[in-house]
C-alpha positions as a printed NumPy array, in Angstrom:
array([[  53.992, -137.363,  -47.607],
       [  52.706, -140.913,  -47.902],
       [  49.721, -141.967,  -45.875],
       [  48.25 , -145.398,  -45.225],
       [  45.628, -144.661,  -47.868],
       [  48.158, -143.645,  -50.525],
       [  47.821, -145.552,  -53.78 ],
       [  50.881, -146.638,  -55.729],
       [  51.04 , -144.741,  -59.009],
       [  52.821, -146.227,  -62.001],
       [  54.264, -144.428,  -64.952],
       [  53.649, -146.274,  -68.195],
       [  56.222, -145.665,  -70.896],
       [  55.475, -146.581,  -74.511],
       [  58.425, -147.918,  -76.483],
       [  58.359, -149.148,  -80.087],
       [  60.602, -152.01 ,  -81.308],
       [  60.738, -153.905,  -84.598],
       [  62.595, -157.079,  -85.474],
       [  64.944, -156.341,  -88.428],
       [  63.297, -158.926,  -90.7  ],
       [  59.933, -157.145,  -90.371],
       [  61.461, -154.027,  -91.903],
       [  62.532, -155.87 ,  -95.055],
       [  59.416, -158.047,  -95.295],
       [  56.409, -156.175,  -93.806],
       [  54.053, -158.941,  -94.987],
       [  55.613, -161.184,  -92.309],
       [  55.174, -158.677,  -89.479],
       [  52.989, -159.267,  -86.428],
       [  52.325, -156.384,  -84.061],
       [  51.84 , -156.77 ,  -80.314],
       [  51.677, -154.563,  -77.252],
       [  53.549, -156.096,  -74.344],
       [  53.252, -155.168,  -70.664],
       [  56.471, -155.501,  -68.7  ],
       [  57.006, -155.153,  -64.95 ],
       [  60.34 , -154.532,  -63.327],
       [  62.01 , -157.253,  -61.349],
       [  62.989, -154.538,  -58.86 ],
       [  60.216, -154.02 ,  -56.333],
       [  59.23 , -151.571,  -53.645],
       [  56.656, -151.629,  -50.873],
       [  53.276, -150.011,  -51.43 ],
       [  51.297, -148.239,  -48.7  ],
       [  50.143, -151.613,  -47.363],
       [  53.767, -152.857,  -47.177],
       [  53.128, -155.271,  -50.062],
       [  55.954, -155.664,  -52.618],
       [  54.966, -154.27 ,  -56.034],
       [  56.974, -153.715,  -59.232],
       [  58.875, -150.445,  -59.156],
       [  58.313, -149.802,  -62.883],
       [  55.788, -150.817,  -65.53 ],
       [  56.375, -150.354,  -69.257],
       [  54.27 , -151.062,  -72.322],
       [  56.229, -151.942,  -75.44 ],
       [  54.753, -151.725,  -78.933],
       [  56.627, -154.206,  -81.117],
       [  56.648, -156.043,  -84.426],
       [  57.989, -159.575,  -84.771],
       [  58.292, -161.975,  -87.713],
       [  56.59 , -164.908,  -85.947],
       [  53.286, -164.723,  -84.024],
       [  54.705, -166.479,  -80.944],
       [  55.52 , -165.636,  -77.351],
       [  59.053, -166.924,  -77.997],
       [  59.573, -164.346,  -80.785],
       [  58.32 , -161.574,  -78.514],
       [  60.636, -162.697,  -75.679],
       [  63.596, -163.048,  -78.045],
       [  63.236, -159.488,  -79.395],
       [  62.89 , -158.066,  -75.884],
       [  65.871, -160.115,  -74.701],
       [  68.099, -159.006,  -77.602],
       [  67.195, -155.383,  -76.835],
       [  68.103, -155.919,  -73.161],
       [  64.643, -155.55 ,  -71.627],
       [  64.462, -158.946,  -69.97 ],
       [  67.505, -158.202,  -67.785],
       [  65.381, -155.945,  -65.573],
       [  61.801, -156.744,  -66.605],
       [  59.49 , -159.689,  -67.07 ],
       [  56.567, -160.083,  -69.463],
       [  53.17 , -160.085,  -67.751],
       [  50.885, -159.902,  -70.786],
       [  50.721, -159.209,  -74.505],
       [  47.948, -158.595,  -77.01 ],
       [  47.224, -157.558,  -80.591],
       [  46.226, -153.882,  -80.681],
       [  43.115, -152.777,  -82.564],
       [  45.206, -151.064,  -85.251],
       [  47.39 , -154.113,  -85.772],
       [  49.45 , -152.909,  -88.756],
       [  53.164, -152.649,  -88.065],
       [  53.783, -149.989,  -90.665]])
């Protein structure tokens, strides 16, 4: 039962993706973690719209740009239902 003080809980799913060119040339691979939120929303306990799902994607791209990150996610179908909210280089930044 939800109460007025209930807090919205999110499930974070970790997914790993690599651009094909990073597999053949690991020296040109840049690793990022990307937070995605669903376009689909629901109301929290305060009746404020919030993303229904949040995912964190661990990925490797051949160019260190936001465009390369968005392109890989788009090709894999993620940007149909999600939008990028942030990305960063993880502490262990090796792709392989």
